[in-house]
Tab-separated table of C-alpha atoms in Angstrom:
chain	number	residue	atom	x	y	z
A	1	MET	CA	-18.388	14.232	-34.499
A	2	GLN	CA	-18.114	15.245	-30.859
A	3	LYS	CA	-17.726	11.579	-29.904
A	4	LEU	CA	-14.840	11.210	-32.366
A	5	SER	CA	-13.227	14.326	-30.926
A	6	LEU	CA	-13.449	12.916	-27.391
A	7	LEU	CA	-11.999	9.583	-28.542
A	8	LYS	CA	-9.129	11.404	-30.224
A	9	LYS	CA	-8.427	13.355	-27.042
A	10	TRP	CA	-8.499	10.091	-25.070
A	11	ASP	CA	-6.062	8.452	-27.505
A	12	ASN	CA	-3.720	11.427	-27.181
A	13	LEU	CA	-3.581	11.132	-23.404
A	14	SER	CA	-0.411	9.599	-21.973
A	15	PRO	CA	-0.730	6.179	-20.265
A	16	TYR	CA	-0.034	7.880	-16.925
A	17	ARG	CA	-2.969	10.279	-17.364
A	18	LYS	CA	-5.274	7.446	-18.437
A	19	LEU	CA	-4.319	5.554	-15.291
A	20	ILE	CA	-5.117	8.569	-13.116
A	21	PHE	CA	-8.398	9.114	-14.962
A	22	GLY	CA	-9.418	5.480	-14.379
A	23	PHE	CA	-8.886	5.828	-10.632
A	24	LEU	CA	-10.768	9.147	-10.524
A	25	VAL	CA	-13.816	7.652	-12.276
A	26	ALA	CA	-13.851	4.715	-9.846
A	27	ILE	CA	-13.560	7.097	-6.876
A	28	PHE	CA	-16.465	9.223	-8.153
A	29	ILE	CA	-18.709	6.144	-8.397
A	30	GLY	CA	-17.629	4.976	-4.944
A	31	VAL	CA	-18.414	8.306	-3.295
A	32	ILE	CA	-21.965	8.201	-4.690
A	33	LEU	CA	-22.498	4.595	-3.561
A	34	LEU	CA	-21.366	5.302	0.009
A	35	LYS	CA	-23.779	8.236	0.260
A	36	MET	CA	-26.766	6.060	-0.677
A	37	PRO	CA	-29.279	5.113	2.089
A	38	PHE	CA	-28.557	1.392	1.658
A	39	SER	CA	-24.919	2.012	2.643
A	40	LEU	CA	-25.649	3.804	5.915
A	41	ARG	CA	-27.107	2.575	9.182
A	42	GLU	CA	-30.281	4.134	10.532
A	43	ASN	CA	-29.773	7.683	11.858
A	44	GLN	CA	-26.272	7.756	10.378
A	45	ASP	CA	-25.035	10.175	7.745
A	46	ILE	CA	-21.661	11.218	6.405
A	47	SER	CA	-20.536	14.265	4.474
A	48	VAL	CA	-19.374	14.084	0.870
A	49	LEU	CA	-15.837	14.752	2.116
A	50	ASP	CA	-15.950	11.833	4.566
A	51	SER	CA	-17.378	9.587	1.838
A	52	LEU	CA	-14.574	10.710	-0.488
A	53	PHE	CA	-11.957	10.113	2.209
A	54	THR	CA	-13.284	6.603	2.909
A	55	ILE	CA	-13.432	5.551	-0.752
A	56	VAL	CA	-10.001	6.967	-1.582
A	57	SER	CA	-8.612	5.204	1.481
A	58	ALA	CA	-10.212	1.947	0.270
A	59	ILE	CA	-9.215	2.098	-3.413
A	60	CYS	CA	-5.733	3.305	-2.476
A	61	VAL	CA	-5.576	0.373	0.018
A	62	THR	CA	-4.628	2.704	2.860
A	63	GLY	CA	-6.999	2.131	5.782
A	64	LEU	CA	-7.102	5.619	7.262
A	65	SER	CA	-10.654	6.418	8.271
A	66	VAL	CA	-12.498	9.480	9.546
A	67	VAL	CA	-15.539	7.426	10.611
A	68	ASP	CA	-16.050	4.124	12.427
A	69	VAL	CA	-16.719	1.722	9.544
A	70	SER	CA	-18.296	-0.823	11.892
A	71	GLN	CA	-20.830	1.674	13.277
A	72	VAL	CA	-21.624	3.998	10.350
A	73	PHE	CA	-22.050	1.588	7.429
A	74	THR	CA	-24.494	-1.270	6.884
A	75	SER	CA	-23.313	-4.667	5.672
A	76	THR	CA	-23.997	-3.395	2.140
A	77	GLY	CA	-21.870	-0.316	2.755
A	78	GLN	CA	-19.091	-2.482	4.171
A	79	LEU	CA	-19.264	-4.736	1.097
A	80	ILE	CA	-18.960	-1.660	-1.127
A	81	ILE	CA	-15.824	-0.679	0.797
A	82	LEU	CA	-14.560	-4.260	0.439
A	83	PHE	CA	-15.178	-4.147	-3.333
A	84	PHE	CA	-13.129	-0.961	-3.653
A	85	ILE	CA	-10.368	-2.456	-1.512
A	86	GLN	CA	-10.237	-5.402	-3.909
A	87	LEU	CA	-10.406	-3.042	-6.881
A	88	GLY	CA	-7.511	-1.048	-5.480
A	89	GLY	CA	-5.535	-4.192	-4.698
A	90	LEU	CA	-5.910	-5.623	-8.178
A	91	GLY	CA	-5.704	-2.210	-9.836
A	92	VAL	CA	-8.331	-0.287	-11.780
A	93	MET	CA	-6.670	-0.929	-15.145
A	94	THR	CA	-6.216	-4.618	-14.308
A	95	VAL	CA	-9.939	-4.994	-13.600
A	96	SER	CA	-10.781	-3.049	-16.773
A	97	ILE	CA	-8.610	-5.398	-18.811
A	98	ILE	CA	-10.309	-8.422	-17.223
A	99	VAL	CA	-13.665	-7.036	-18.410
A	100	PHE	CA	-12.243	-6.465	-21.909
A	101	LEU	CA	-10.963	-10.038	-22.064
A	102	LEU	CA	-14.299	-11.432	-20.857
A	103	VAL	CA	-16.161	-9.718	-23.709
A	104	GLY	CA	-13.595	-10.943	-26.228
A	105	LYS	CA	-11.818	-7.675	-27.038
A	106	LYS	CA	-8.121	-7.589	-27.874
A	107	MET	CA	-5.693	-5.436	-25.934
A	108	SER	CA	-3.675	-2.729	-27.630
A	109	PHE	CA	0.024	-2.223	-26.963
A	110	GLU	CA	-0.781	0.946	-24.994
A	111	THR	CA	-3.214	-0.955	-22.770
A	112	ARG	CA	-0.496	-3.485	-22.016
A	113	GLU	CA	1.822	-0.633	-21.074
A	114	LEU	CA	-0.876	0.757	-18.769
A	115	LEU	CA	-1.113	-2.578	-16.991
A	116	LYS	CA	2.664	-2.731	-16.565
A	117	GLU	CA	2.696	0.817	-15.194
A	118	GLU	CA	-0.101	0.140	-12.703
A	119	ARG	CA	1.444	-3.117	-11.516
A	120	ASN	CA	4.912	-1.530	-11.463
A	121	SER	CA	6.149	-4.426	-13.578
A	122	ASN	CA	8.680	-4.834	-16.371
A	123	SER	CA	7.226	-8.127	-17.558
A	124	ASN	CA	6.596	-8.470	-21.275
A	125	GLY	CA	4.844	-11.817	-20.968
A	126	GLY	CA	1.391	-12.607	-22.324
A	127	ILE	CA	-1.252	-10.388	-20.810
A	128	THR	CA	-3.911	-13.127	-20.714
A	129	SER	CA	-1.533	-15.493	-18.946
A	130	PHE	CA	-0.576	-12.782	-16.467
A	131	ILE	CA	-4.211	-11.960	-15.670
A	132	LYS	CA	-5.045	-15.649	-15.126
A	133	GLN	CA	-2.074	-16.094	-12.797
A	134	LEU	CA	-2.975	-12.903	-10.959
A	135	LEU	CA	-6.604	-13.918	-10.392
A	136	LEU	CA	-5.674	-17.464	-9.364
A	137	THR	CA	-3.086	-16.168	-6.897
A	138	VAL	CA	-5.484	-13.652	-5.363
A	139	PHE	CA	-8.377	-16.131	-5.204
A	140	VAL	CA	-6.391	-18.949	-3.578
A	141	ILE	CA	-4.683	-16.735	-0.990
A	142	GLU	CA	-7.742	-14.685	-0.031
A	143	ILE	CA	-10.091	-17.684	0.206
A	144	SER	CA	-7.534	-19.658	2.231
A	145	GLY	CA	-7.067	-16.690	4.552
A	146	ALA	CA	-10.832	-16.195	4.846
A	147	LEU	CA	-11.377	-19.824	5.879
A	148	ILE	CA	-8.662	-19.702	8.551
A	149	LEU	CA	-9.914	-16.370	9.887
A	150	THR	CA	-13.513	-17.622	9.876
A	151	TYR	CA	-12.386	-20.463	12.127
A	152	GLY	CA	-10.593	-17.940	14.357
A	153	PHE	CA	-13.531	-15.534	14.579
A	154	SER	CA	-16.031	-18.384	15.134
A	155	LYS	CA	-14.746	-18.631	18.710
A	156	TYR	CA	-16.266	-15.219	19.382
A	157	TYR	CA	-19.163	-14.846	16.904
A	158	SER	CA	-21.843	-16.830	15.091
A	159	LEU	CA	-20.697	-18.729	11.988
A	160	LYS	CA	-22.444	-16.269	9.661
A	161	ARG	CA	-20.827	-13.256	11.321
A	162	ALA	CA	-17.460	-15.021	11.554
A	163	LEU	CA	-17.593	-15.825	7.822
A	164	PHE	CA	-18.261	-12.179	6.934
A	165	TYR	CA	-15.489	-10.965	9.238
A	166	GLY	CA	-13.142	-13.630	7.893
A	167	LEU	CA	-13.715	-12.667	4.252
A	168	PHE	CA	-13.514	-8.918	4.893
A	169	HIS	CA	-10.308	-9.070	6.916
A	170	SER	CA	-8.663	-11.583	4.573
A	171	VAL	CA	-9.169	-9.304	1.557
A	172	SER	CA	-8.253	-6.219	3.587
A	173	ALA	CA	-5.053	-7.886	4.832
A	174	PHE	CA	-3.903	-9.338	1.502
A	175	CYS	CA	-4.597	-6.023	-0.265
A	176	ASN	CA	-2.662	-4.306	2.546
A	177	ALA	CA	-5.656	-2.040	3.201
A	178	GLY	CA	-5.907	-2.233	6.990
A	179	PHE	CA	-9.663	-1.617	7.139
A	180	SER	CA	-11.270	-3.423	10.071
A	181	LEU	CA	-14.867	-4.008	11.140
A	182	PHE	CA	-14.005	-3.556	14.808
A	183	THR	CA	-14.052	-0.181	16.560
A	184	ASN	CA	-10.511	-0.514	17.940
A	185	ASN	CA	-9.165	-2.354	14.913
A	186	LEU	CA	-7.745	-5.719	16.066
A	187	GLU	CA	-6.824	-4.733	19.622
A	188	ILE	CA	-9.415	-7.115	21.111
A	189	PHE	CA	-7.591	-10.018	19.410
A	190	LYS	CA	-4.073	-9.214	20.611
A	191	TYR	CA	-3.933	-12.526	22.507
A	192	ASP	CA	-5.341	-14.588	19.628
A	193	ARG	CA	-2.233	-15.993	17.967
A	194	LEU	CA	-4.073	-17.645	15.064
A	195	ILE	CA	-5.750	-14.405	13.961
A	196	ASN	CA	-2.565	-12.377	14.470
A	197	LEU	CA	-0.310	-14.710	12.502
A	198	THR	CA	-2.839	-15.363	9.717
A	199	ILE	CA	-3.342	-11.653	9.069
A	200	SER	CA	0.427	-11.073	9.316
A	201	PHE	CA	1.209	-13.621	6.608
A	202	LEU	CA	-1.611	-12.359	4.382
A	203	ILE	CA	-0.092	-8.878	4.628
A	204	ILE	CA	3.385	-10.215	3.831
A	205	LEU	CA	2.124	-12.113	0.775
A	206	GLY	CA	0.282	-9.044	-0.481
A	207	GLY	CA	3.342	-6.907	0.195
A	208	ILE	CA	5.973	-8.945	-1.671
A	209	GLY	CA	4.111	-8.753	-4.979
A	210	PHE	CA	2.305	-11.085	-7.373
A	211	VAL	CA	5.368	-11.744	-9.533
A	212	THR	CA	7.420	-12.869	-6.535
A	213	ILE	CA	4.603	-15.102	-5.225
A	214	ASN	CA	4.181	-16.772	-8.615
A	215	SER	CA	7.943	-17.179	-8.949
A	216	LEU	CA	8.080	-18.938	-5.576
A	217	VAL	CA	5.251	-21.282	-6.623
A	218	ILE	CA	6.847	-22.067	-9.994
A	219	ILE	CA	10.299	-22.838	-8.581
A	220	LYS	CA	9.104	-24.817	-5.550
A	221	LYS	CA	10.654	-27.958	-7.051
A	222	LYS	CA	13.720	-26.132	-8.333
A	223	LYS	CA	16.487	-24.062	-6.819
A	224	LEU	CA	16.009	-20.602	-5.337
A	225	GLN	CA	18.732	-19.388	-7.697
A	226	ASN	CA	16.120	-19.463	-10.465
A	227	LEU	CA	14.252	-16.571	-8.845
A	228	SER	CA	14.573	-13.249	-10.655
A	229	ILE	CA	16.987	-10.702	-9.212
A	230	THR	CA	14.041	-8.438	-8.343
A	231	SER	CA	12.263	-11.225	-6.431
A	232	LYS	CA	15.386	-12.290	-4.534
A	233	PHE	CA	16.240	-8.707	-3.690
A	234	ALA	CA	12.672	-7.925	-2.563
A	235	LEU	CA	12.558	-11.040	-0.354
A	236	LEU	CA	15.950	-10.265	1.180
A	237	ILE	CA	15.044	-6.662	2.038
A	238	THR	CA	11.596	-7.749	3.307
A	239	PHE	CA	13.142	-10.348	5.635
A	240	PHE	CA	15.683	-7.795	6.873
A	241	LEU	CA	13.044	-5.126	7.581
A	242	LEU	CA	10.661	-7.586	9.267
A	243	SER	CA	13.439	-8.860	11.529
A	244	ILE	CA	14.738	-5.413	12.472
A	245	GLY	CA	11.210	-4.052	12.938
A	246	THR	CA	10.182	-6.929	15.215
A	247	ILE	CA	13.284	-6.657	17.394
A	248	LEU	CA	13.099	-2.870	17.745
A	249	PHE	CA	9.362	-2.799	18.512
A	250	LEU	CA	9.865	-5.527	21.127
A	251	VAL	CA	12.788	-3.692	22.758
A	252	PHE	CA	11.224	-0.209	22.725
A	253	GLU	CA	7.740	-1.288	23.859
A	254	TYR	CA	8.698	-4.175	26.168
A	255	ASN	CA	7.775	-2.337	29.379
A	256	ASN	CA	5.234	0.099	27.934
A	257	LEU	CA	2.076	-0.353	30.012
A	258	THR	CA	-0.220	0.663	27.122
A	259	THR	CA	1.246	-1.805	24.610
A	260	LEU	CA	3.264	-4.909	25.564
A	261	LYS	CA	4.053	-4.828	29.298
A	262	ASN	CA	1.188	-7.052	30.521
A	263	MET	CA	1.771	-9.808	27.929
A	264	ASN	CA	3.869	-12.944	28.310
A	265	PHE	CA	7.016	-13.133	26.169
A	266	ILE	CA	5.464	-15.177	23.323
A	267	ASP	CA	2.549	-12.754	22.964
A	268	LYS	CA	4.965	-9.819	23.134
A	269	LEU	CA	6.992	-11.372	20.321
A	270	ILE	CA	3.931	-12.137	18.156
A	271	ASN	CA	2.481	-8.641	18.640
A	272	SER	CA	5.866	-7.073	17.870
A	273	PHE	CA	6.075	-9.159	14.699
A	274	PHE	CA	2.513	-8.161	13.787
A	275	GLN	CA	3.277	-4.453	14.180
A	276	SER	CA	6.528	-4.800	12.233
A	277	VAL	CA	4.557	-6.367	9.373
A	278	THR	CA	1.684	-3.906	9.407
A	279	LEU	CA	3.837	-0.791	9.893
A	280	ARG	CA	5.230	-0.946	6.363
A	281	THR	CA	2.060	-1.524	4.405
A	282	ALA	CA	-1.190	-2.549	6.038
A	283	GLY	CA	-2.570	-0.377	8.829
A	284	PHE	CA	-3.920	-2.995	11.233
A	285	ASN	CA	-2.950	-2.729	14.879
A	286	THR	CA	-3.288	-5.065	17.849
A	287	VAL	CA	-1.968	-2.551	20.380
A	288	PRO	CA	-2.996	1.125	20.792
A	289	LEU	CA	-0.571	3.434	18.994
A	290	THR	CA	-1.508	6.700	20.697
A	291	ASN	CA	1.104	6.276	23.456
A	292	ILE	CA	3.936	4.346	21.815
A	293	ARG	CA	7.490	5.405	22.718
A	294	PRO	CA	9.161	8.230	20.731
A	295	ALA	CA	11.777	5.763	19.463
A	296	THR	CA	8.999	3.501	18.158
A	297	VAL	CA	7.378	6.467	16.419
A	298	PHE	CA	10.671	7.277	14.691
A	299	ILE	CA	11.214	3.678	13.543
A	300	SER	CA	7.616	3.694	12.291
A	301	TYR	CA	8.432	6.695	10.091
A	302	ILE	CA	11.255	4.785	8.413
A	303	LEU	CA	9.329	1.535	7.922
A	304	MET	CA	6.266	3.328	6.522
A	305	PHE	CA	8.401	5.376	4.137
A	306	ILE	CA	10.079	2.245	2.731
A	307	GLY	CA	6.805	0.353	2.350
A	308	ALA	CA	6.179	-2.813	0.343
A	309	SER	CA	7.773	-4.422	-2.726
A	310	PRO	CA	7.210	-3.496	-6.400
A	311	GLY	CA	4.216	-5.087	-8.101
A	312	SER	CA	2.466	-5.528	-4.753
A	313	THR	CA	-0.653	-4.045	-3.191
A	314	GLY	CA	1.374	-1.854	-0.815
A	315	GLY	CA	2.834	1.639	-1.074
A	316	GLY	CA	5.977	3.467	0.023
A	317	ILE	CA	9.122	4.027	-2.030
A	318	LYS	CA	9.402	0.197	-2.222
A	319	THR	CA	11.869	-2.245	-0.674
A	320	THR	CA	13.962	-2.567	-3.837
A	321	THR	CA	14.332	1.224	-4.132
A	322	PHE	CA	15.598	1.305	-0.549
A	323	GLY	CA	17.934	-1.625	-1.210
A	324	VAL	CA	19.358	-0.134	-4.418
A	325	LEU	CA	20.145	3.160	-2.678
A	326	ILE	CA	21.834	1.393	0.243
A	327	LEU	CA	24.011	-0.540	-2.228
A	328	TYR	CA	24.684	2.668	-4.141
A	329	ALA	CA	25.834	4.454	-0.973
A	330	LEU	CA	28.071	1.522	-0.026
A	331	GLY	CA	29.465	1.464	-3.567
A	332	VAL	CA	30.360	5.160	-3.360
A	333	LEU	CA	32.148	4.598	-0.041
A	334	LYS	CA	34.083	1.673	-1.531
A	335	ARG	CA	34.778	3.678	-4.724
A	336	LYS	CA	33.146	1.020	-6.890
A	337	GLU	CA	32.521	1.844	-10.541
A	338	TYR	CA	29.239	-0.095	-10.604
A	339	VAL	CA	26.479	-1.030	-8.175
A	340	GLU	CA	26.154	-4.802	-7.917
A	341	VAL	CA	23.681	-7.262	-6.392
A	342	PHE	CA	23.703	-11.080	-6.636
A	343	LYS	CA	26.644	-10.888	-9.085
A	344	ARG	CA	24.731	-8.593	-11.434
A	345	ARG	CA	25.268	-4.905	-12.239
A	346	ILE	CA	22.406	-2.475	-11.707
A	347	ASP	CA	21.757	-0.103	-14.592
A	348	TRP	CA	22.524	3.549	-13.814
A	349	GLU	CA	19.100	4.494	-15.172
A	350	LEU	CA	17.494	2.473	-12.363
A	351	ILE	CA	19.705	4.134	-9.766
A	352	ASN	CA	18.747	7.557	-11.110
A	353	LYS	CA	15.067	6.560	-10.957
A	354	ALA	CA	15.474	5.355	-7.359
A	355	LEU	CA	17.117	8.652	-6.410
A	356	ALA	CA	14.351	10.616	-8.151
A	357	ILE	CA	11.634	8.639	-6.317
A	358	VAL	CA	13.200	9.320	-2.922
A	359	VAL	CA	13.892	13.013	-3.598
A	360	ILE	CA	10.359	13.649	-4.931
A	361	SER	CA	8.826	11.678	-2.039
A	362	VAL	CA	10.820	13.447	0.676
A	363	PHE	CA	10.131	16.869	-0.856
A	364	TYR	CA	6.396	16.141	-1.086
A	365	ILE	CA	6.210	14.867	2.503
A	366	ILE	CA	8.071	17.937	3.821
A	367	VAL	CA	5.781	20.356	1.965
A	368	ILE	CA	2.554	18.584	2.960
A	369	THR	CA	3.617	18.181	6.585
A	370	THR	CA	4.510	21.873	6.790
A	371	ILE	CA	1.111	22.899	5.390
A	372	ILE	CA	-0.833	20.700	7.822
A	373	LEU	CA	1.318	21.834	10.765
A	374	SER	CA	0.452	25.430	9.913
A	375	ILE	CA	-3.317	24.833	10.121
A	376	GLU	CA	-3.651	22.122	12.789
A	377	SER	CA	-2.885	22.153	16.521
A	378	PHE	CA	-1.957	18.471	16.888
A	379	PRO	CA	1.585	17.506	18.007
A	380	THR	CA	4.209	17.457	15.255
A	381	ASP	CA	5.036	13.761	15.638
A	382	LYS	CA	1.381	12.763	15.164
A	383	ILE	CA	0.979	14.881	12.036
A	384	ILE	CA	4.185	13.496	10.501
A	385	TYR	CA	2.894	10.012	11.345
A	386	GLU	CA	-0.423	10.764	9.613
A	387	VAL	CA	1.218	12.165	6.463
A	388	LEU	CA	3.668	9.275	6.141
A	389	SER	CA	0.862	6.799	6.758
A	390	ALA	CA	-1.200	8.349	3.958
A	391	PHE	CA	1.719	8.656	1.530
A	392	SER	CA	2.887	5.077	2.084
A	393	THR	CA	-0.755	3.844	2.075
A	394	THR	CA	-0.062	2.221	5.445
A	395	GLY	CA	-3.203	3.506	7.138
A	396	LEU	CA	-2.009	3.563	10.735
A	397	SER	CA	-2.924	6.561	12.858
A	398	MET	CA	-2.096	7.951	16.275
A	399	GLY	CA	-5.750	8.895	16.690
A	400	ILE	CA	-6.015	12.279	14.967
A	401	THR	CA	-7.561	11.435	11.561
A	402	ALA	CA	-11.181	12.159	12.489
A	403	GLY	CA	-10.214	15.423	14.195
A	404	LEU	CA	-8.484	16.954	11.174
A	405	GLY	CA	-10.005	19.953	9.404
A	406	ILE	CA	-11.441	20.015	5.878
A	407	ILE	CA	-8.238	21.237	4.201
A	408	SER	CA	-6.085	18.658	6.005
A	409	LYS	CA	-8.456	15.837	5.031
A	410	LEU	CA	-8.369	16.931	1.380
A	411	ILE	CA	-4.570	17.057	1.505
A	412	LEU	CA	-4.487	13.502	2.887
A	413	VAL	CA	-6.900	12.365	0.152
A	414	ILE	CA	-4.479	13.692	-2.483
A	415	THR	CA	-1.551	12.175	-0.586
A	416	MET	CA	-3.157	8.711	-0.488
A	417	PHE	CA	-3.868	8.975	-4.214
A	418	ILE	CA	-0.265	9.921	-5.021
A	419	GLY	CA	1.004	7.216	-2.680
A	420	ARG	CA	-1.077	4.514	-4.398
A	421	LEU	CA	-0.132	5.447	-7.958
A	422	GLY	CA	3.435	6.342	-7.085
A	423	PRO	CA	5.065	9.789	-7.075
A	424	MET	CA	6.880	9.107	-10.365
A	425	THR	CA	3.673	8.098	-12.165
A	426	VAL	CA	1.875	11.247	-11.025
A	427	ALA	CA	4.888	13.447	-11.812
A	428	LEU	CA	5.254	11.968	-15.312
A	429	ALA	CA	1.540	12.503	-15.963
A	430	PHE	CA	2.061	16.254	-15.715
A	431	THR	CA	5.418	16.608	-17.437
A	432	SER	CA	6.387	16.683	-21.096
A	433	ASN	CA	7.827	13.623	-22.844
A	434	LYS	CA	10.172	15.826	-24.872
A	435	THR	CA	13.865	15.483	-24.142
A	436	SER	CA	16.422	18.168	-24.813
A	437	SER	CA	19.118	17.423	-27.389
A	438	ILE	CA	21.363	20.156	-25.994
A	439	LYS	CA	24.392	18.940	-24.042
A	440	TYR	CA	26.226	21.502	-21.932
A	441	PRO	CA	29.863	21.177	-20.830
A	442	LYS	CA	30.623	19.525	-17.478
A	443	GLU	CA	31.426	21.543	-14.381
A	444	GLU	CA	32.565	20.550	-10.901
A	445	ILE	CA	30.315	21.519	-7.956
A	446	LEU	CA	31.505	21.113	-4.389
A	447	ILE	CA	29.185	18.837	-2.357
A	448	GLY	CA	29.235	17.064	1.001
């Protein structure tokens, strides 16, 4: 009877709450696994909070860390982190559905809706077909990346060690996680162009989304016009942000002794491109970020806030949200009745959703930043950087993560969680589905 009651309560939960619950269960299991002796090196121990922070950072594909993953965890512990990175990249509900399909169970309509919500997708195609395409895409890209990186790392390490590093960093890059098995992230490889470019393109592929990748594969023998509007728009905004980010990082850091000054021009360009790529989604770094120029810090805020594309492994408000709002603003200035892109009108409901995402995100970031500023003594710019990095699941830090207090760490854990699921998903999980039928008369309010 009690079992039936629990099942009924589960059925009555909204898809958004089920999605949150799935992530929470996975996080709970991960925290326990990381605390086990087989996960920790000899004479190493971590608190429950640090274990929680690490697992949330992994499953939310963020990369922020309060401990040195390479020194604290055994190979088993690092594999556990890698598993949760992959779980977070694919999505908890996606993995659950794969298990259901393997045991021959059929998916309900609600389960399909959960998958769409987690993947931030509007696709109504066959779920089995989608899962197969998803797994094939992930497998091919991650294995290809692992092989190239293994070759790159083999110049510095034994084949066995290079293979492990190659696999770990390939998955971490494609899932936009930013976790590294080196104490100073990838700074020791800043002159290795193969490793830099391979990881950069893995991050880009993970950041543009599975639907866009599959669309590009399918139309390779056809015209680009056959791409969906979402895919074309996401690719256009991604190219624009990568170009602007690369140029600005190169200009601002060109003569900075701690970042680019001692490199030749080609290495400066490649490292600037790498940081432009990783700033929006991934969290890897090839140059130290503790002393970057104030202008670079400010540009980093913007790129992190925008983030990756919908349906991808990255966070942020998403490239298409940013693009829609730019077009909306231009449309208002030109007094256009509709917002248009690629000769198509954008539904007002989507514009309202984009506005809601940005307003909720900005409000949340302001509140959280204010709270942390009130209890920490770190410089304001570094705390803003940390909050934006957590919210956008970027994972970059200016070196203050490990020094934060208990409350600040817990706040960042919640922030990473909200950033991974999306502010709208979390907000809708705690609001009523009821809509008011009352319509009040219009009134003019002076603005601007």
